[in-house]
Amino acid sequence: FAQDQDIAMSAETECQKILANITLSAATGAINMFITNPLDSLRIRWQVLPNIGSTSANLSVISFAREIVAAEGAWRGLWAPGLAPNCLGCACSVGVRLGFYPAIRDALCPPDGIDGIAHRSSAMFASGLVAGAAGYAAAAPFFLVKTRLQALGKEASRLGAAMGELSQLQRQHGMIGLWRGAPVLVARGAVLSASQTVAYDVTKAACRSRGLLAEGPLLHACASIVAAVSLTTAVIPLDVVLTRYQTASAAEVSGGALGCAMHVLRQQGPLGFTRGWWTLFARMAPSSFFTFMIYEQLRQLFGLQYLK
């Protein structure tokens, strides 16, 4: 009986840890996106330029950003568009993907086991893939709305724009329309989460085991940048297709995500799928940095200790 009580208490404690980790992860996602939304807006607007035939398509990313700020202002042109749905979407997706990641990883490969780094890395990748897919599936409507608003620029900075866009999508396409592009988004989210978490986790483990860096903010910062390079390279083709699909005309949408991908291939060639790598990295590097720095410090602050 005493043993059963111990098992029950242990299970309850573990559930409390998971719930606390989900809450801290959701807070991390919202805070991070509030900081980095201008970079996300710039990435979206840069990627849709070829689709709308704008003369600004010939500008560099930096020149394009300057043009937006000069014409629309930093707040209305880059920061405000899609801010609310982006924060909600990231709270949801990060809350799930980082919230459940440690529990799934440790269930697949216990940290005190005798498995080698290859098995441990496989567990990290699988955990990131599953948790990432679940998180982005739940957050898909928020990300659809934020992408459409960001593509509009300053027109989407007005109060109530997000609710208006959400209502319009629901009226035109029904509830299922809120998950427009969700298969690509979920695939992108799963690949993003897996490539980011495994790079971050493996970098931390390698640095600790080799005595290069001790556990702490410096190690977290270095690992987060490695994670940003990894995830940017992994998701940029899916990111290009997703952005084009979610902002495409009705005629282009009829061909589905594959049709949009073929359109990119015909119009820009294979390199079209890398368009925006630097803007995505510029968006993901600070995002990855802030995500893990905030996440790790919140875990430490609330007694969960650093991610091991």
PDB file of C-alpha atoms in Angstrom:
ATOM      1  CA  PHE A   1       0.000   0.000   0.000  1.00  0.00           C
ATOM      2  CA  ALA A   2       2.816   2.393   0.891  1.00  0.00           C
ATOM      3  CA  GLN A   3       4.492   1.576  -2.420  1.00  0.00           C
ATOM      4  CA  ASP A   4       1.259   2.327  -4.309  1.00  0.00           C
ATOM      5  CA  GLN A   5       1.032   5.685  -2.538  1.00  0.00           C
ATOM      6  CA  ASP A   6       4.621   6.500  -3.505  1.00  0.00           C
ATOM      7  CA  ILE A   7       3.887   5.648  -7.144  1.00  0.00           C
ATOM      8  CA  ALA A   8       0.734   7.792  -7.113  1.00  0.00           C
ATOM      9  CA  MET A   9       2.561  10.731  -5.536  1.00  0.00           C
ATOM     10  CA  SER A  10       5.401  10.371  -8.040  1.00  0.00           C
ATOM     11  CA  ALA A  11       2.932  10.361 -10.943  1.00  0.00           C
ATOM     12  CA  GLU A  12       1.152  13.422  -9.538  1.00  0.00           C
ATOM     13  CA  THR A  13       4.443  15.269  -9.138  1.00  0.00           C
ATOM     14  CA  GLU A  14       5.419  14.402 -12.703  1.00  0.00           C
ATOM     15  CA  CYS A  15       2.066  15.693 -14.008  1.00  0.00           C
ATOM     16  CA  GLN A  16       2.549  18.923 -12.067  1.00  0.00           C
ATOM     17  CA  LYS A  17       6.014  19.337 -13.620  1.00  0.00           C
ATOM     18  CA  ILE A  18       4.627  18.799 -17.112  1.00  0.00           C
ATOM     19  CA  LEU A  19       1.800  21.293 -16.507  1.00  0.00           C
ATOM     20  CA  ALA A  20       4.264  23.850 -15.135  1.00  0.00           C
ATOM     21  CA  ASN A  21       6.546  23.314 -18.139  1.00  0.00           C
ATOM     22  CA  ILE A  22       3.628  23.807 -20.552  1.00  0.00           C
ATOM     23  CA  THR A  23       2.661  27.057 -18.801  1.00  0.00           C
ATOM     24  CA  LEU A  24       6.224  28.395 -18.838  1.00  0.00           C
ATOM     25  CA  SER A  25       6.647  27.360 -22.477  1.00  0.00           C
ATOM     26  CA  ALA A  26       3.436  29.178 -23.476  1.00  0.00           C
ATOM     27  CA  ALA A  27       4.615  32.333 -21.685  1.00  0.00           C
ATOM     28  CA  THR A  28       7.972  32.002 -23.458  1.00  0.00           C
ATOM     29  CA  GLY A  29       6.277  31.810 -26.856  1.00  0.00           C
ATOM     30  CA  ALA A  30       4.100  34.875 -26.302  1.00  0.00           C
ATOM     31  CA  ILE A  31       6.938  37.032 -24.914  1.00  0.00           C
ATOM     32  CA  ASN A  32       9.324  35.972 -27.659  1.00  0.00           C
ATOM     33  CA  MET A  33       6.856  36.729 -30.439  1.00  0.00           C
ATOM     34  CA  PHE A  34       6.008  40.146 -29.029  1.00  0.00           C
ATOM     35  CA  ILE A  35       9.722  40.970 -29.327  1.00  0.00           C
ATOM     36  CA  THR A  36      10.364  39.465 -32.771  1.00  0.00           C
ATOM     37  CA  ASN A  37       7.120  40.110 -34.687  1.00  0.00           C
ATOM     38  CA  PRO A  38       8.690  42.914 -36.820  1.00  0.00           C
ATOM     39  CA  LEU A  39      11.185  40.425 -38.251  1.00  0.00           C
ATOM     40  CA  ASP A  40       8.402  37.943 -38.959  1.00  0.00           C
ATOM     41  CA  SER A  41       6.359  40.638 -40.721  1.00  0.00           C
ATOM     42  CA  LEU A  42       9.368  41.605 -42.839  1.00  0.00           C
ATOM     43  CA  ARG A  43       9.936  37.945 -43.812  1.00  0.00           C
ATOM     44  CA  ILE A  44       6.315  37.451 -44.895  1.00  0.00           C
ATOM     45  CA  ARG A  45       6.163  40.674 -46.901  1.00  0.00           C
ATOM     46  CA  TRP A  46       9.496  39.875 -48.566  1.00  0.00           C
ATOM     47  CA  GLN A  47       8.382  36.385 -49.572  1.00  0.00           C
ATOM     48  CA  VAL A  48       5.104  37.511 -51.180  1.00  0.00           C
ATOM     49  CA  LEU A  49       6.677  40.282 -53.292  1.00  0.00           C
ATOM     50  CA  PRO A  50       7.132  38.091 -56.420  1.00  0.00           C
ATOM     51  CA  ASN A  51       3.524  36.956 -56.062  1.00  0.00           C
ATOM     52  CA  ILE A  52       2.101  40.494 -56.237  1.00  0.00           C
ATOM     53  CA  GLY A  53       4.446  41.785 -58.935  1.00  0.00           C
ATOM     54  CA  SER A  54       5.770  44.656 -56.827  1.00  0.00           C
ATOM     55  CA  THR A  55       8.635  46.778 -58.114  1.00  0.00           C
ATOM     56  CA  SER A  56      10.156  46.449 -54.630  1.00  0.00           C
ATOM     57  CA  ALA A  57      11.007  42.819 -55.466  1.00  0.00           C
ATOM     58  CA  ASN A  58      14.320  44.057 -56.894  1.00  0.00           C
ATOM     59  CA  LEU A  59      15.348  45.699 -53.619  1.00  0.00           C
ATOM     60  CA  SER A  60      17.570  44.087 -51.015  1.00  0.00           C
ATOM     61  CA  VAL A  61      15.899  42.987 -47.794  1.00  0.00           C
ATOM     62  CA  ILE A  62      17.455  45.883 -45.879  1.00  0.00           C
ATOM     63  CA  SER A  63      16.374  48.417 -48.508  1.00  0.00           C
ATOM     64  CA  PHE A  64      12.879  46.928 -48.494  1.00  0.00           C
ATOM     65  CA  ALA A  65      12.714  47.251 -44.695  1.00  0.00           C
ATOM     66  CA  ARG A  66      13.809  50.880 -44.934  1.00  0.00           C
ATOM     67  CA  GLU A  67      11.155  51.527 -47.581  1.00  0.00           C
ATOM     68  CA  ILE A  68       8.443  50.104 -45.309  1.00  0.00           C
ATOM     69  CA  VAL A  69       9.556  52.139 -42.296  1.00  0.00           C
ATOM     70  CA  ALA A  70       9.769  55.337 -44.361  1.00  0.00           C
ATOM     71  CA  ALA A  71       6.349  54.849 -45.964  1.00  0.00           C
ATOM     72  CA  GLU A  72       4.354  53.225 -43.175  1.00  0.00           C
ATOM     73  CA  GLY A  73       6.309  53.632 -39.950  1.00  0.00           C
ATOM     74  CA  ALA A  74       7.941  50.883 -37.896  1.00  0.00           C
ATOM     75  CA  TRP A  75       4.876  50.183 -35.742  1.00  0.00           C
ATOM     76  CA  ARG A  76       2.168  50.178 -38.430  1.00  0.00           C
ATOM     77  CA  GLY A  77       4.312  48.612 -41.130  1.00  0.00           C
ATOM     78  CA  LEU A  78       6.191  45.896 -39.271  1.00  0.00           C
ATOM     79  CA  TRP A  79       5.319  45.547 -35.593  1.00  0.00           C
ATOM     80  CA  ALA A  80       1.532  45.777 -35.339  1.00  0.00           C
ATOM     81  CA  PRO A  81       0.411  43.618 -38.308  1.00  0.00           C
ATOM     82  CA  GLY A  82      -0.521  40.153 -37.052  1.00  0.00           C
ATOM     83  CA  LEU A  83       0.883  40.820 -33.581  1.00  0.00           C
ATOM     84  CA  ALA A  84      -2.057  39.493 -31.521  1.00  0.00           C
ATOM     85  CA  PRO A  85      -2.675  36.248 -33.481  1.00  0.00           C
ATOM     86  CA  ASN A  86       1.079  35.665 -33.728  1.00  0.00           C
ATOM     87  CA  CYS A  87       1.503  35.926 -29.944  1.00  0.00           C
ATOM     88  CA  LEU A  88      -1.486  33.626 -29.372  1.00  0.00           C
ATOM     89  CA  GLY A  89      -0.266  31.170 -32.000  1.00  0.00           C
ATOM     90  CA  CYS A  90       3.218  31.040 -30.512  1.00  0.00           C
ATOM     91  CA  ALA A  91       1.883  30.667 -26.978  1.00  0.00           C
ATOM     92  CA  CYS A  92      -0.095  27.673 -28.221  1.00  0.00           C
ATOM     93  CA  SER A  93       2.585  26.074 -30.419  1.00  0.00           C
ATOM     94  CA  VAL A  94       5.549  26.656 -28.086  1.00  0.00           C
ATOM     95  CA  GLY A  95       3.421  25.695 -25.094  1.00  0.00           C
ATOM     96  CA  VAL A  96       2.787  22.293 -26.666  1.00  0.00           C
ATOM     97  CA  ARG A  97       6.077  21.615 -28.435  1.00  0.00           C
ATOM     98  CA  LEU A  98       8.430  22.682 -25.631  1.00  0.00           C
ATOM     99  CA  GLY A  99       5.909  21.865 -22.915  1.00  0.00           C
ATOM    100  CA  PHE A 100       5.708  18.184 -23.816  1.00  0.00           C
ATOM    101  CA  TYR A 101       9.178  17.782 -25.374  1.00  0.00           C
ATOM    102  CA  PRO A 102      11.148  16.805 -22.224  1.00  0.00           C
ATOM    103  CA  ALA A 103       8.499  14.307 -21.102  1.00  0.00           C
ATOM    104  CA  ILE A 104       8.291  12.575 -24.512  1.00  0.00           C
ATOM    105  CA  ARG A 105      12.087  12.557 -24.918  1.00  0.00           C
ATOM    106  CA  ASP A 106      12.708  11.055 -21.495  1.00  0.00           C
ATOM    107  CA  ALA A 107       9.938   8.478 -21.993  1.00  0.00           C
ATOM    108  CA  LEU A 108      11.597   7.331 -25.232  1.00  0.00           C
ATOM    109  CA  CYS A 109      15.112   7.403 -23.796  1.00  0.00           C
ATOM    110  CA  PRO A 110      15.509   7.854 -20.005  1.00  0.00           C
ATOM    111  CA  PRO A 111      18.318  10.317 -19.168  1.00  0.00           C
ATOM    112  CA  ASP A 112      19.868   7.891 -16.692  1.00  0.00           C
ATOM    113  CA  GLY A 113      19.873   5.028 -19.187  1.00  0.00           C
ATOM    114  CA  ILE A 114      22.915   3.474 -20.854  1.00  0.00           C
ATOM    115  CA  ASP A 115      21.920   4.377 -24.414  1.00  0.00           C
ATOM    116  CA  GLY A 116      24.478   6.150 -26.547  1.00  0.00           C
ATOM    117  CA  ILE A 117      24.287   9.652 -27.964  1.00  0.00           C
ATOM    118  CA  ALA A 118      22.876   8.339 -31.276  1.00  0.00           C
ATOM    119  CA  HIS A 119      19.877   6.765 -29.534  1.00  0.00           C
ATOM    120  CA  ARG A 120      19.429   9.816 -27.349  1.00  0.00           C
ATOM    121  CA  SER A 121      19.570  12.089 -30.414  1.00  0.00           C
ATOM    122  CA  SER A 122      16.967   9.940 -32.171  1.00  0.00           C
ATOM    123  CA  ALA A 123      14.687  10.319 -29.152  1.00  0.00           C
ATOM    124  CA  MET A 124      15.247  14.088 -29.215  1.00  0.00           C
ATOM    125  CA  PHE A 125      14.381  14.291 -32.908  1.00  0.00           C
ATOM    126  CA  ALA A 126      11.288  12.095 -32.583  1.00  0.00           C
ATOM    127  CA  SER A 127      10.083  14.078 -29.559  1.00  0.00           C
ATOM    128  CA  GLY A 128      10.529  17.391 -31.338  1.00  0.00           C
ATOM    129  CA  LEU A 129       8.744  16.037 -34.418  1.00  0.00           C
ATOM    130  CA  VAL A 130       5.690  14.757 -32.526  1.00  0.00           C
ATOM    131  CA  ALA A 131       5.380  17.714 -30.153  1.00  0.00           C
ATOM    132  CA  GLY A 132       5.973  20.192 -32.968  1.00  0.00           C
ATOM    133  CA  ALA A 133       3.289  18.657 -35.193  1.00  0.00           C
ATOM    134  CA  ALA A 134       0.755  18.728 -32.345  1.00  0.00           C
ATOM    135  CA  GLY A 135       1.590  22.309 -31.380  1.00  0.00           C
ATOM    136  CA  TYR A 136       1.320  23.708 -34.896  1.00  0.00           C
ATOM    137  CA  ALA A 137      -1.858  21.764 -35.654  1.00  0.00           C
ATOM    138  CA  ALA A 138      -3.505  23.415 -32.649  1.00  0.00           C
ATOM    139  CA  ALA A 139      -2.172  26.876 -33.545  1.00  0.00           C
ATOM    140  CA  ALA A 140      -2.876  26.731 -37.318  1.00  0.00           C
ATOM    141  CA  PRO A 141      -5.828  29.214 -37.359  1.00  0.00           C
ATOM    142  CA  PHE A 142      -3.792  31.839 -35.487  1.00  0.00           C
ATOM    143  CA  PHE A 143      -0.856  31.505 -37.867  1.00  0.00           C
ATOM    144  CA  LEU A 144      -3.093  31.649 -40.945  1.00  0.00           C
ATOM    145  CA  VAL A 145      -4.624  34.917 -39.768  1.00  0.00           C
ATOM    146  CA  LYS A 146      -1.279  36.459 -38.792  1.00  0.00           C
ATOM    147  CA  THR A 147       0.284  35.565 -42.171  1.00  0.00           C
ATOM    148  CA  ARG A 148      -2.580  37.134 -44.119  1.00  0.00           C
ATOM    149  CA  LEU A 149      -2.454  40.266 -41.952  1.00  0.00           C
ATOM    150  CA  GLN A 150       1.322  40.596 -42.211  1.00  0.00           C
ATOM    151  CA  ALA A 151       1.108  40.362 -46.006  1.00  0.00           C
ATOM    152  CA  LEU A 152      -1.249  43.376 -45.946  1.00  0.00           C
ATOM    153  CA  GLY A 153       1.176  45.533 -43.971  1.00  0.00           C
ATOM    154  CA  LYS A 154      -0.132  48.774 -42.444  1.00  0.00           C
ATOM    155  CA  GLU A 155      -3.695  48.005 -43.578  1.00  0.00           C
ATOM    156  CA  ALA A 156      -3.708  45.229 -40.983  1.00  0.00           C
ATOM    157  CA  SER A 157      -2.498  47.371 -38.085  1.00  0.00           C
ATOM    158  CA  ARG A 158      -5.960  48.715 -37.260  1.00  0.00           C
ATOM    159  CA  LEU A 159      -7.722  47.574 -34.089  1.00  0.00           C
ATOM    160  CA  GLY A 160      -9.885  44.506 -34.643  1.00  0.00           C
ATOM    161  CA  ALA A 161      -8.149  43.460 -37.876  1.00  0.00           C
ATOM    162  CA  ALA A 162      -7.431  39.949 -36.563  1.00  0.00           C
ATOM    163  CA  MET A 163     -11.051  39.267 -35.565  1.00  0.00           C
ATOM    164  CA  GLY A 164     -12.258  40.699 -38.863  1.00  0.00           C
ATOM    165  CA  GLU A 165      -9.938  38.436 -40.848  1.00  0.00           C
ATOM    166  CA  LEU A 166     -10.936  35.419 -38.753  1.00  0.00           C
ATOM    167  CA  SER A 167     -14.653  36.110 -39.286  1.00  0.00           C
ATOM    168  CA  GLN A 168     -14.154  36.622 -43.015  1.00  0.00           C
ATOM    169  CA  LEU A 169     -12.311  33.319 -43.399  1.00  0.00           C
ATOM    170  CA  GLN A 170     -14.996  31.509 -41.420  1.00  0.00           C
ATOM    171  CA  ARG A 171     -17.807  33.003 -43.550  1.00  0.00           C
ATOM    172  CA  GLN A 172     -16.097  32.275 -46.854  1.00  0.00           C
ATOM    173  CA  HIS A 173     -14.671  28.837 -46.174  1.00  0.00           C
ATOM    174  CA  GLY A 174     -16.351  27.552 -43.013  1.00  0.00           C
ATOM    175  CA  MET A 175     -14.513  26.275 -39.962  1.00  0.00           C
ATOM    176  CA  ILE A 176     -12.320  24.034 -42.104  1.00  0.00           C
ATOM    177  CA  GLY A 177     -11.068  27.172 -43.853  1.00  0.00           C
ATOM    178  CA  LEU A 178      -9.326  28.233 -40.657  1.00  0.00           C
ATOM    179  CA  TRP A 179      -6.945  25.317 -41.218  1.00  0.00           C
ATOM    180  CA  ARG A 180      -6.089  26.403 -44.769  1.00  0.00           C
ATOM    181  CA  GLY A 181      -2.517  25.354 -45.447  1.00  0.00           C
ATOM    182  CA  ALA A 182      -2.441  23.391 -42.175  1.00  0.00           C
ATOM    183  CA  PRO A 183      -0.775  20.258 -43.663  1.00  0.00           C
ATOM    184  CA  VAL A 184       2.179  22.366 -44.833  1.00  0.00           C
ATOM    185  CA  LEU A 185       2.185  24.346 -41.581  1.00  0.00           C
ATOM    186  CA  VAL A 186       2.156  21.171 -39.472  1.00  0.00           C
ATOM    187  CA  ALA A 187       4.933  19.620 -41.580  1.00  0.00           C
ATOM    188  CA  ARG A 188       6.904  22.858 -41.281  1.00  0.00           C
ATOM    189  CA  GLY A 189       6.253  23.030 -37.539  1.00  0.00           C
ATOM    190  CA  ALA A 190       7.261  19.416 -36.991  1.00  0.00           C
ATOM    191  CA  VAL A 191      10.501  19.849 -38.967  1.00  0.00           C
ATOM    192  CA  LEU A 192      11.184  23.212 -37.277  1.00  0.00           C
ATOM    193  CA  SER A 193      10.654  21.799 -33.800  1.00  0.00           C
ATOM    194  CA  ALA A 194      12.652  18.627 -34.425  1.00  0.00           C
ATOM    195  CA  SER A 195      15.609  20.383 -36.086  1.00  0.00           C
ATOM    196  CA  GLN A 196      15.657  23.115 -33.436  1.00  0.00           C
ATOM    197  CA  THR A 197      15.313  20.995 -30.302  1.00  0.00           C
ATOM    198  CA  VAL A 198      17.730  18.263 -31.392  1.00  0.00           C
ATOM    199  CA  ALA A 199      20.373  20.843 -32.388  1.00  0.00           C
ATOM    200  CA  TYR A 200      19.916  22.719 -29.113  1.00  0.00           C
ATOM    201  CA  ASP A 201      19.879  19.599 -26.931  1.00  0.00           C
ATOM    202  CA  VAL A 202      22.810  17.895 -28.685  1.00  0.00           C
ATOM    203  CA  THR A 203      24.914  21.089 -28.639  1.00  0.00           C
ATOM    204  CA  LYS A 204      24.315  21.511 -24.914  1.00  0.00           C
ATOM    205  CA  ALA A 205      25.121  17.852 -24.179  1.00  0.00           C
ATOM    206  CA  ALA A 206      28.275  17.920 -26.336  1.00  0.00           C
ATOM    207  CA  CYS A 207      29.587  21.136 -24.747  1.00  0.00           C
ATOM    208  CA  ARG A 208      28.947  19.843 -21.222  1.00  0.00           C
ATOM    209  CA  SER A 209      30.486  16.416 -21.819  1.00  0.00           C
ATOM    210  CA  ARG A 210      33.624  17.902 -23.416  1.00  0.00           C
ATOM    211  CA  GLY A 211      33.990  20.563 -20.748  1.00  0.00           C
ATOM    212  CA  LEU A 212      33.731  23.382 -23.301  1.00  0.00           C
ATOM    213  CA  LEU A 213      31.016  25.277 -21.444  1.00  0.00           C
ATOM    214  CA  ALA A 214      29.268  24.806 -18.125  1.00  0.00           C
ATOM    215  CA  GLU A 215      25.473  24.821 -17.830  1.00  0.00           C
ATOM    216  CA  GLY A 216      24.306  28.429 -17.834  1.00  0.00           C
ATOM    217  CA  PRO A 217      23.255  31.390 -19.992  1.00  0.00           C
ATOM    218  CA  LEU A 218      26.386  31.387 -22.192  1.00  0.00           C
ATOM    219  CA  LEU A 219      25.848  27.735 -23.127  1.00  0.00           C
ATOM    220  CA  HIS A 220      22.146  28.401 -23.749  1.00  0.00           C
ATOM    221  CA  ALA A 221      22.990  31.353 -26.019  1.00  0.00           C
ATOM    222  CA  CYS A 222      25.504  29.379 -28.111  1.00  0.00           C
ATOM    223  CA  ALA A 223      23.224  26.351 -28.423  1.00  0.00           C
ATOM    224  CA  SER A 224      20.279  28.556 -29.428  1.00  0.00           C
ATOM    225  CA  ILE A 225      22.216  30.049 -32.386  1.00  0.00           C
ATOM    226  CA  VAL A 226      23.245  26.570 -33.579  1.00  0.00           C
ATOM    227  CA  ALA A 227      19.578  25.616 -33.322  1.00  0.00           C
ATOM    228  CA  ALA A 228      18.601  28.667 -35.411  1.00  0.00           C
ATOM    229  CA  VAL A 229      20.961  27.700 -38.256  1.00  0.00           C
ATOM    230  CA  SER A 230      19.650  24.137 -38.171  1.00  0.00           C
ATOM    231  CA  LEU A 231      15.958  25.006 -38.222  1.00  0.00           C
ATOM    232  CA  THR A 232      16.310  27.762 -40.858  1.00  0.00           C
ATOM    233  CA  THR A 233      18.010  25.407 -43.297  1.00  0.00           C
ATOM    234  CA  ALA A 234      15.506  22.639 -42.615  1.00  0.00           C
ATOM    235  CA  VAL A 235      12.287  24.626 -42.979  1.00  0.00           C
ATOM    236  CA  ILE A 236      12.962  27.316 -45.612  1.00  0.00           C
ATOM    237  CA  PRO A 237      11.502  25.306 -48.564  1.00  0.00           C
ATOM    238  CA  LEU A 238       8.329  24.556 -46.606  1.00  0.00           C
ATOM    239  CA  ASP A 239       8.207  28.147 -45.406  1.00  0.00           C
ATOM    240  CA  VAL A 240       8.261  29.531 -48.948  1.00  0.00           C
ATOM    241  CA  VAL A 241       5.471  27.195 -50.085  1.00  0.00           C
ATOM    242  CA  LEU A 242       3.361  27.882 -46.993  1.00  0.00           C
ATOM    243  CA  THR A 243       3.611  31.661 -47.334  1.00  0.00           C
ATOM    244  CA  ARG A 244       2.733  31.568 -51.030  1.00  0.00           C
ATOM    245  CA  TYR A 245      -0.190  29.208 -50.422  1.00  0.00           C
ATOM    246  CA  GLN A 246      -1.699  31.167 -47.539  1.00  0.00           C
ATOM    247  CA  THR A 247      -1.538  34.478 -49.441  1.00  0.00           C
ATOM    248  CA  ALA A 248      -2.364  33.149 -52.934  1.00  0.00           C
ATOM    249  CA  SER A 249      -5.372  34.052 -55.072  1.00  0.00           C
ATOM    250  CA  ALA A 250      -8.355  31.714 -55.372  1.00  0.00           C
ATOM    251  CA  ALA A 251      -7.105  30.470 -58.762  1.00  0.00           C
ATOM    252  CA  GLU A 252      -3.669  29.597 -57.392  1.00  0.00           C
ATOM    253  CA  VAL A 253      -5.133  27.961 -54.277  1.00  0.00           C
ATOM    254  CA  SER A 254      -7.129  25.540 -56.450  1.00  0.00           C
ATOM    255  CA  GLY A 255      -3.884  23.749 -57.253  1.00  0.00           C
ATOM    256  CA  GLY A 256      -3.188  23.185 -53.565  1.00  0.00           C
ATOM    257  CA  ALA A 257       0.160  23.500 -51.812  1.00  0.00           C
ATOM    258  CA  LEU A 258       1.792  21.327 -54.481  1.00  0.00           C
ATOM    259  CA  GLY A 259       0.513  23.693 -57.172  1.00  0.00           C
ATOM    260  CA  CYS A 260       2.046  26.634 -55.338  1.00  0.00           C
ATOM    261  CA  ALA A 261       5.334  24.744 -55.054  1.00  0.00           C
ATOM    262  CA  MET A 262       5.320  24.070 -58.792  1.00  0.00           C
ATOM    263  CA  HIS A 263       4.564  27.741 -59.430  1.00  0.00           C
ATOM    264  CA  VAL A 264       7.630  28.732 -57.359  1.00  0.00           C
ATOM    265  CA  LEU A 265       9.751  26.188 -59.248  1.00  0.00           C
ATOM    266  CA  ARG A 266       8.617  27.437 -62.678  1.00  0.00           C
ATOM    267  CA  GLN A 267       8.898  31.099 -61.758  1.00  0.00           C
ATOM    268  CA  GLN A 268      12.172  31.127 -59.796  1.00  0.00           C
ATOM    269  CA  GLY A 269      13.780  27.717 -60.206  1.00  0.00           C
ATOM    270  CA  PRO A 270      15.109  25.555 -57.318  1.00  0.00           C
ATOM    271  CA  LEU A 271      16.697  28.597 -55.671  1.00  0.00           C
ATOM    272  CA  GLY A 272      13.202  30.006 -55.236  1.00  0.00           C
ATOM    273  CA  PHE A 273      12.749  27.590 -52.346  1.00  0.00           C
ATOM    274  CA  THR A 274      15.596  29.294 -50.515  1.00  0.00           C
ATOM    275  CA  ARG A 275      14.216  32.802 -51.017  1.00  0.00           C
ATOM    276  CA  GLY A 276      14.167  34.512 -47.670  1.00  0.00           C
ATOM    277  CA  TRP A 277      16.799  32.267 -45.980  1.00  0.00           C
ATOM    278  CA  TRP A 278      18.549  35.285 -44.515  1.00  0.00           C
ATOM    279  CA  THR A 279      15.301  36.992 -43.534  1.00  0.00           C
ATOM    280  CA  LEU A 280      14.113  33.746 -41.947  1.00  0.00           C
ATOM    281  CA  PHE A 281      17.440  33.345 -40.138  1.00  0.00           C
ATOM    282  CA  ALA A 282      17.319  37.002 -39.051  1.00  0.00           C
ATOM    283  CA  ARG A 283      13.855  36.218 -37.701  1.00  0.00           C
ATOM    284  CA  MET A 284      14.726  32.823 -36.203  1.00  0.00           C
ATOM    285  CA  ALA A 285      18.124  33.644 -34.654  1.00  0.00           C
ATOM    286  CA  PRO A 286      16.746  36.186 -32.148  1.00  0.00           C
ATOM    287  CA  SER A 287      13.584  34.083 -31.793  1.00  0.00           C
ATOM    288  CA  SER A 288      15.591  30.961 -30.978  1.00  0.00           C
ATOM    289  CA  PHE A 289      17.860  32.980 -28.689  1.00  0.00           C
ATOM    290  CA  PHE A 290      15.022  34.574 -26.737  1.00  0.00           C
ATOM    291  CA  THR A 291      12.984  31.354 -26.678  1.00  0.00           C
ATOM    292  CA  PHE A 292      15.648  29.276 -24.993  1.00  0.00           C
ATOM    293  CA  MET A 293      17.055  32.058 -22.817  1.00  0.00           C
ATOM    294  CA  ILE A 294      13.594  32.925 -21.469  1.00  0.00           C
ATOM    295  CA  TYR A 295      12.543  29.274 -21.240  1.00  0.00           C
ATOM    296  CA  GLU A 296      15.647  28.139 -19.369  1.00  0.00           C
ATOM    297  CA  GLN A 297      15.542  31.044 -16.919  1.00  0.00           C
ATOM    298  CA  LEU A 298      11.820  30.565 -16.251  1.00  0.00           C
ATOM    299  CA  ARG A 299      12.447  26.870 -15.556  1.00  0.00           C
ATOM    300  CA  GLN A 300      15.223  27.760 -13.144  1.00  0.00           C
ATOM    301  CA  LEU A 301      13.175  30.515 -11.525  1.00  0.00           C
ATOM    302  CA  PHE A 302      10.185  28.271 -10.905  1.00  0.00           C
ATOM    303  CA  GLY A 303      12.204  25.321  -9.602  1.00  0.00           C
ATOM    304  CA  LEU A 304      12.200  23.019 -12.654  1.00  0.00           C
ATOM    305  CA  GLN A 305      15.962  23.444 -13.193  1.00  0.00           C
ATOM    306  CA  TYR A 306      17.653  23.880 -16.540  1.00  0.00           C
ATOM    307  CA  LEU A 307      16.678  21.524 -19.376  1.00  0.00           C
ATOM    308  CA  LYS A 308      18.869  18.426 -19.207  1.00  0.00           C
TER     309      LYS A 308
END
